[in-house]
Coordinates of N, CA and C in Angstrom, one line a residue:
X1055 N 1.0 -1.1 -0.1 CA -0.4 0.4 -0.2 C 1.0 1.4 0.1
X1056 N 0.5 1.9 -1.0 CA 1.5 3.1 -0.9 C 0.8 4.5 -0.9
X1057 N 0.8 6.0 -0.2 CA 0.3 7.5 0.5 C 0.9 8.2 -0.8
X1058 N 0.9 8.5 -2.3 CA 1.6 9.4 -2.4 C 1.4 11.6 -2.1
X1059 N 2.7 11.9 -1.8 CA 2.0 13.2 -0.8 C 2.2 14.2 -2.3
X1060 N 1.5 14.5 -2.6 CA 2.8 15.6 -3.7 C 2.9 16.7 -3.4
X1061 N 3.5 17.3 -4.3 CA 4.3 19.4 -3.6 C 4.5 20.5 -4.3
X1062 N 4.5 20.9 -4.8 CA 5.5 22.2 -5.9 C 6.4 22.9 -5.0
X1063 N 6.8 21.5 -4.8 CA 8.7 22.7 -3.9 C 9.8 23.1 -5.4
X1064 N 10.4 23.3 -5.7 CA 11.4 23.3 -6.9 C 13.2 23.6 -6.4
X1065 N 14.1 23.0 -7.4 CA 15.4 23.2 -7.0 C 16.0 23.9 -7.8
X1066 N 16.4 24.6 -8.3 CA 17.6 24.7 -9.8 C 18.6 25.7 -9.3
X1067 N 19.7 25.1 -9.8 CA 20.7 25.1 -9.9 C 21.2 25.9 -11.0
X1068 N 22.2 27.0 -10.7 CA 22.8 27.6 -12.4 C 24.2 28.0 -12.3
X1069 N 24.7 27.2 -13.4 CA 26.0 27.9 -13.7 C 26.5 28.6 -12.7
X1070 N 27.8 29.0 -12.3 CA 29.3 30.0 -12.1 C 29.2 30.6 -13.5
X1071 N 29.7 29.6 -14.5 CA 30.1 30.4 -15.6 C 29.0 30.9 -16.5
X1072 N 27.6 30.3 -16.8 CA 26.9 30.6 -17.9 C 25.9 30.9 -17.3
X1073 N 24.8 31.8 -16.8 CA 23.8 32.0 -15.6 C 22.5 31.3 -16.3
X1074 N 22.4 31.0 -18.1 CA 21.6 30.3 -19.0 C 21.0 29.0 -19.2
X1075 N 22.4 28.2 -18.8 CA 22.5 26.4 -18.2 C 22.0 27.2 -17.0
X1076 N 20.7 25.6 -16.9 CA 20.6 25.9 -15.1 C 19.7 24.2 -15.2
X1077 N 19.8 23.9 -14.2 CA 19.2 21.9 -14.0 C 18.2 22.1 -12.5
X1078 N 17.0 21.4 -12.8 CA 16.4 22.3 -12.0 C 15.2 20.7 -11.4
X1079 N 14.9 20.4 -10.9 CA 14.1 19.4 -10.3 C 12.8 20.0 -9.8
X1080 N 12.1 19.3 -10.2 CA 10.5 20.2 -9.3 C 9.6 19.1 -10.0
X1081 N 8.4 19.5 -9.4 CA 7.1 17.9 -9.3 C 7.7 17.3 -7.8
X1082 N 8.2 16.9 -7.2 CA 8.5 16.3 -6.7 C 7.1 15.3 -6.1
X1083 N 6.9 14.1 -6.1 CA 6.0 13.3 -5.6 C 6.4 12.1 -4.3
X1084 N 6.3 11.8 -3.4 CA 7.0 11.4 -2.2 C 5.8 9.9 -2.3
X1085 N 6.2 8.7 -2.1 CA 4.9 7.5 -2.0 C 6.2 6.3 -0.4
X1086 N 4.7 6.5 -0.6 CA 5.4 5.7 1.3 C 5.1 4.7 1.2
X1087 N 6.4 3.6 1.8 CA 6.0 2.4 0.7 C 6.1 1.6 2.7
X1088 N 5.2 1.8 2.4 CA 4.8 1.0 4.5 C 5.2 0.0 4.6
X1089 N 5.4 -1.0 3.2 CA 6.0 -2.7 3.8 C 8.2 -2.5 4.3
X1090 N 8.8 -1.3 3.6 CA 9.6 -0.6 3.8 C 10.2 0.7 4.2
X1091 N 8.7 1.0 5.2 CA 9.1 2.1 6.2 C 9.2 3.7 5.9
X1092 N 9.8 3.5 4.7 CA 10.1 5.2 4.2 C 9.7 4.6 3.4
X1093 N 10.0 6.3 2.4 CA 9.2 7.1 1.1 C 10.4 6.4 -0.2
X1094 N 10.4 6.8 -1.2 CA 10.3 7.3 -2.5 C 9.7 8.4 -3.3
X1095 N 10.9 8.4 -4.0 CA 10.6 9.9 -4.2 C 10.8 10.3 -6.0
X1096 N 9.5 10.5 -6.6 CA 9.7 11.1 -7.7 C 9.8 12.6 -8.3
X1097 N 10.8 13.1 -8.9 CA 10.9 14.4 -9.4 C 11.1 14.6 -11.6
X1098 N 10.4 15.8 -11.8 CA 11.2 15.9 -13.3 C 12.1 16.6 -13.1
X1099 N 13.1 16.7 -13.4 CA 14.6 17.2 -14.0 C 14.5 17.6 -15.3
X1100 N 14.9 19.0 -15.6 CA 15.5 19.7 -16.8 C 16.2 20.8 -16.6
X1101 N 17.0 20.2 -18.0 CA 18.5 21.2 -18.5 C 17.5 21.8 -19.0
X1102 N 18.4 22.8 -19.2 CA 18.5 23.9 -20.1 C 19.2 24.9 -20.9
X1103 N 19.7 25.7 -21.3 CA 20.7 26.6 -21.8 C 21.3 26.9 -23.1
X1104 N 21.8 27.6 -23.9 CA 22.3 26.9 -24.6 C 21.7 26.5 -26.0
X1105 N 20.3 26.7 -26.1 CA 19.8 25.5 -27.3 C 19.0 24.5 -26.5
X1106 N 19.5 24.3 -25.0 CA 18.7 22.9 -24.2 C 17.9 23.0 -24.1
X1107 N 16.7 22.3 -24.1 CA 15.4 22.4 -22.5 C 14.5 21.4 -23.0
X1108 N 16.0 20.3 -22.0 CA 14.8 18.4 -21.8 C 14.8 18.5 -20.4
X1109 N 13.2 17.9 -20.5 CA 12.9 17.2 -19.4 C 12.8 15.6 -19.5
X1110 N 12.6 15.1 -18.4 CA 12.8 13.7 -18.4 C 11.9 13.7 -17.0
X1111 N 10.4 13.3 -16.5 CA 10.2 13.4 -15.3 C 10.1 12.3 -14.9
X1112 N 8.6 12.5 -13.8 CA 8.8 10.7 -13.3 C 9.8 9.8 -12.7
X1113 N 11.3 10.9 -12.5 CA 12.1 9.9 -12.2 C 12.1 9.5 -10.8
X1114 N 12.5 8.2 -11.0 CA 12.5 7.6 -9.1 C 13.5 8.1 -8.9
X1115 N 13.6 8.4 -7.4 CA 15.1 7.9 -6.6 C 14.6 7.4 -4.9
X1116 N 14.8 5.6 -5.6 CA 14.3 4.7 -4.2 C 14.7 5.5 -3.0
X1117 N 14.9 4.8 -1.5 CA 15.2 5.6 -0.1 C 17.0 5.2 -0.8
X1118 N 17.6 4.2 -0.9 CA 19.0 4.3 -0.8 C 19.2 4.5 -2.2
X1119 N 19.0 5.3 -2.7 CA 19.5 6.6 -4.3 C 19.2 7.3 -3.4
X1120 N 18.2 7.8 -2.5 CA 18.2 9.5 -2.6 C 19.5 9.1 -1.0
X1121 N 19.9 8.4 -0.5 CA 21.4 8.8 0.7 C 22.2 8.5 -0.3
X1122 N 22.3 7.5 -1.5 CA 23.4 8.0 -2.0 C 24.3 9.1 -3.0
X1123 N 22.8 9.7 -3.6 CA 22.9 10.9 -3.8 C 23.4 12.0 -2.7
X1124 N 22.9 12.0 -1.8 CA 23.4 13.2 -1.2 C 24.8 13.1 -0.3
X1125 N 24.8 11.4 -0.3 CA 26.4 11.2 0.3 C 27.2 11.8 -1.0
X1126 N 26.9 11.2 -2.2 CA 28.2 11.8 -3.3 C 28.7 12.8 -3.0
X1127 N 27.3 14.5 -3.1 CA 27.3 15.4 -2.9 C 27.8 16.0 -0.8
X1128 N 27.5 15.4 -0.4 CA 28.6 15.1 0.6 C 29.8 15.2 1.2
X1129 N 30.2 14.5 0.0 CA 31.8 14.1 -0.3 C 32.7 14.8 -1.1
X1130 N 31.9 15.2 -1.8 CA 32.5 16.6 -2.7 C 32.7 17.9 -2.0
X1131 N 31.6 18.2 -0.9 CA 31.8 19.1 -0.6 C 33.0 18.8 0.7
X1132 N 33.2 17.9 1.3 CA 34.2 17.1 2.4 C 35.5 17.3 2.2
X1133 N 35.9 17.7 0.3 CA 36.8 17.1 0.0 C 37.5 18.8 -0.7
X1134 N 36.3 20.1 -0.1 CA 36.9 20.9 -1.1 C 38.2 22.3 -1.8
X1135 N 38.7 21.1 -1.2 CA 40.4 21.6 -1.3 C 41.1 20.5 -2.9
X1136 N 40.1 20.0 -3.7 CA 40.5 18.8 -4.9 C 40.5 17.5 -4.8
X1137 N 40.8 17.3 -5.8 CA 41.1 15.3 -6.0 C 41.1 15.3 -7.8
X1138 N 41.5 14.8 -7.8 CA 42.1 14.6 -9.2 C 41.4 13.4 -10.0
X1139 N 40.8 13.1 -11.0 CA 40.0 11.9 -11.9 C 38.5 12.9 -11.8
X1140 N 37.7 12.1 -11.8 CA 36.4 11.7 -12.0 C 35.3 11.4 -10.6
X1141 N 34.7 12.2 -10.1 CA 33.8 11.0 -9.5 C 32.3 11.1 -10.3
X1142 N 31.8 10.0 -9.9 CA 30.6 9.4 -10.5 C 29.6 9.2 -9.7
X1143 N 27.9 9.4 -10.2 CA 27.2 8.9 -9.3 C 25.8 8.9 -10.4
X1144 N 25.0 7.4 -10.5 CA 24.0 8.0 -10.9 C 22.9 6.0 -10.9
X1145 N 21.5 6.5 -11.5 CA 21.0 5.9 -11.4 C 20.9 5.2 -12.8
X1146 N 19.2 5.1 -14.2 CA 19.4 4.8 -14.1 C 18.3 5.5 -15.0
X1147 N 18.2 7.0 -14.7 CA 17.6 8.9 -15.7 C 18.7 9.8 -15.9
X1148 N 19.6 9.5 -13.8 CA 20.0 10.2 -14.0 C 21.6 9.9 -13.5
X1149 N 22.8 11.1 -14.5 CA 23.8 10.5 -14.4 C 24.8 11.9 -13.4
X1150 N 25.4 12.4 -12.6 CA 26.0 13.6 -12.6 C 27.5 12.7 -12.6
X1151 N 28.5 13.8 -12.2 CA 30.2 13.4 -13.7 C 30.1 15.1 -12.4
X1152 N 31.3 14.2 -11.3 CA 32.0 15.8 -10.8 C 33.6 15.3 -10.7
X1153 N 34.4 17.1 -11.6 CA 35.3 16.9 -11.7 C 36.1 18.2 -10.9
X1154 N 37.1 18.2 -10.4 CA 37.5 19.6 -9.3 C 38.4 19.8 -10.4
X1155 N 38.5 21.6 -11.1 CA 38.7 22.2 -12.4 C 39.3 23.2 -11.4
X1156 N 40.7 23.3 -12.1 CA 41.6 24.8 -11.8 C 40.7 26.6 -10.7
X1157 N 41.1 26.7 -10.0 CA 40.4 28.0 -9.0 C 39.3 27.6 -8.8
X1158 N 39.7 26.4 -7.9 CA 38.5 26.3 -6.7 C 37.3 25.8 -7.2
X1159 N 37.0 25.5 -8.3 CA 35.4 25.2 -9.1 C 35.1 23.8 -9.3
X1160 N 34.0 23.3 -8.9 CA 33.6 22.2 -9.6 C 32.5 22.1 -10.4
X1161 N 33.1 21.4 -11.3 CA 32.0 21.0 -12.9 C 31.6 19.6 -13.0
X1162 N 30.0 19.9 -12.8 CA 28.8 19.2 -12.8 C 28.7 19.1 -14.1
X1163 N 28.4 17.9 -15.1 CA 28.4 17.9 -16.1 C 26.9 15.9 -15.3
X1164 N 25.5 17.1 -15.6 CA 25.0 15.8 -15.3 C 23.4 15.7 -16.6
X1165 N 23.4 14.2 -16.6 CA 23.4 13.5 -17.7 C 22.0 13.1 -17.3
X1166 N 20.2 13.5 -18.4 CA 19.2 12.8 -18.0 C 19.2 12.0 -18.9
X1167 N 18.1 10.6 -18.1 CA 18.0 8.9 -20.0 C 16.5 9.4 -19.4
X1168 N 15.7 10.1 -20.5 CA 14.6 9.7 -20.4 C 14.5 7.6 -20.9
X1169 N 14.3 6.6 -20.1 CA 14.2 5.6 -20.7 C 12.6 4.9 -20.6
X1170 N 11.6 5.5 -20.7 CA 10.8 5.2 -20.7 C 9.8 5.6 -22.2
X1171 N 11.0 6.2 -22.9 CA 10.1 6.7 -24.2 C 11.2 5.4 -25.0
X1172 N 10.7 5.4 -26.8 CA 11.7 4.4 -27.3 C 11.8 4.9 -28.3
X1173 N 12.9 5.6 -28.8 CA 14.2 5.2 -28.7 C 14.0 6.5 -26.9
X1174 N 15.3 5.1 -26.1 CA 15.5 6.0 -25.5 C 16.6 7.4 -25.5
X1175 N 16.1 8.6 -24.8 CA 16.6 10.1 -25.4 C 17.8 9.7 -24.2
X1176 N 18.9 10.9 -24.8 CA 19.9 11.9 -23.1 C 19.7 13.1 -23.8
X1177 N 20.1 13.6 -22.7 CA 20.3 14.6 -22.7 C 21.5 15.3 -21.5
X1178 N 22.6 16.7 -21.7 CA 23.7 16.2 -20.9 C 24.2 17.4 -20.7
X1179 N 24.4 18.9 -19.3 CA 24.4 19.8 -19.0 C 25.7 20.3 -18.2
X1180 N 26.5 20.5 -18.5 CA 28.2 21.1 -18.3 C 27.4 22.5 -16.6
X1181 N 27.3 22.3 -15.3 CA 27.4 23.2 -14.5 C 28.7 23.2 -14.3
X1182 N 29.2 24.0 -13.8 CA 31.0 24.6 -13.1 C 30.1 26.0 -11.3
X1183 N 30.1 25.1 -10.3 CA 29.6 26.4 -9.2 C 31.3 24.9 -8.3
X1184 N 31.2 27.1 -7.0 CA 33.3 27.2 -6.5 C 32.9 25.7 -5.1
X1185 N 34.5 25.2 -5.5 CA 33.9 23.8 -4.7 C 33.6 24.3 -3.3
X1186 N 33.9 25.4 -2.3 CA 32.8 25.3 -1.2 C 32.8 26.1 -1.0
X1187 N 31.5 26.9 0.1 CA 30.4 26.6 0.1 C 28.8 27.2 -1.0
X1188 N 29.6 27.1 -1.6 CA 28.2 27.1 -2.7 C 27.4 26.0 -3.4
X1189 N 29.0 24.7 -3.5 CA 28.7 23.4 -2.9 C 28.2 22.3 -1.5
X1190 N 28.4 22.9 -0.5 CA 27.8 23.5 0.8 C 26.1 23.4 0.9
X1191 N 26.5 24.0 0.4 CA 24.6 24.7 0.1 C 23.8 23.9 -0.8
X1192 N 24.7 24.1 -2.6 CA 24.1 22.8 -3.0 C 24.2 21.2 -2.7
X1193 N 24.6 20.7 -1.6 CA 24.8 19.3 -0.8 C 24.2 19.4 0.0
X1194 N 23.5 20.4 0.8 CA 22.4 20.9 2.1 C 20.7 21.3 1.2
X1195 N 21.4 22.1 -0.6 CA 19.5 22.3 -1.2 C 18.4 20.3 -1.0
X1196 N 19.8 19.6 -1.7 CA 20.0 18.8 -2.4 C 19.1 17.3 -1.6
X1197 N 19.6 17.5 -0.1 CA 19.3 16.6 0.5 C 17.4 17.4 1.0
X1198 N 17.4 18.3 1.5 CA 16.3 18.6 1.6 C 15.0 18.5 0.8
X1199 N 15.4 18.5 -0.3 CA 14.5 18.5 -1.7 C 14.2 16.8 -1.3
X1200 N 15.0 16.1 -1.0 CA 14.4 14.6 -2.2 C 14.1 13.5 -0.6
X1201 N 14.3 14.8 0.5 CA 14.3 14.3 2.0 C 12.6 14.4 2.4
X1202 N 11.7 13.7 3.0 CA 10.1 13.0 2.6 C 10.3 14.4 4.0
X1203 N 8.9 15.1 3.2 CA 8.7 16.3 4.1 C 7.1 15.4 5.0
X1204 N 7.3 15.6 6.5 CA 5.8 14.6 7.6 C 4.6 14.6 6.5
X1205 N 3.9 13.9 6.6 CA 3.0 13.1 5.8 C 1.4 13.9 6.4
X1206 N 0.4 14.9 6.1 CA -0.5 15.4 7.0 C -1.9 13.8 7.5

């Protein structure tokens, strides 16, 4: 048995280098899964900028995927001094790749994958964010957005 709780919250991240580039999460719906004792969440993710306008609706974040993506961003925050190579997170509909760049910024490559259509399509957008305080705010915002709100 599942209970759905829709809301109108939205979360948007603009690129530090190109304000027209934006990743937006909205239309979240929490579904309470009684036998797991926790919630999964469905969200729409939109990538826009420089001629790109791609929206992938009803992306599912299971309880463990919510925890994984939040932990992924927390690790990026903890390593604000930098790292080498790429750091990846992904599920079947969303992938994020982080690369530390000179000047204390993180390049985030966001890929949405529409798997419910035939043929499947993908869209990718790169954003840059300051590795310190801005990344910390981003991680906190993602955790808050993907966390279940109290059900009335």
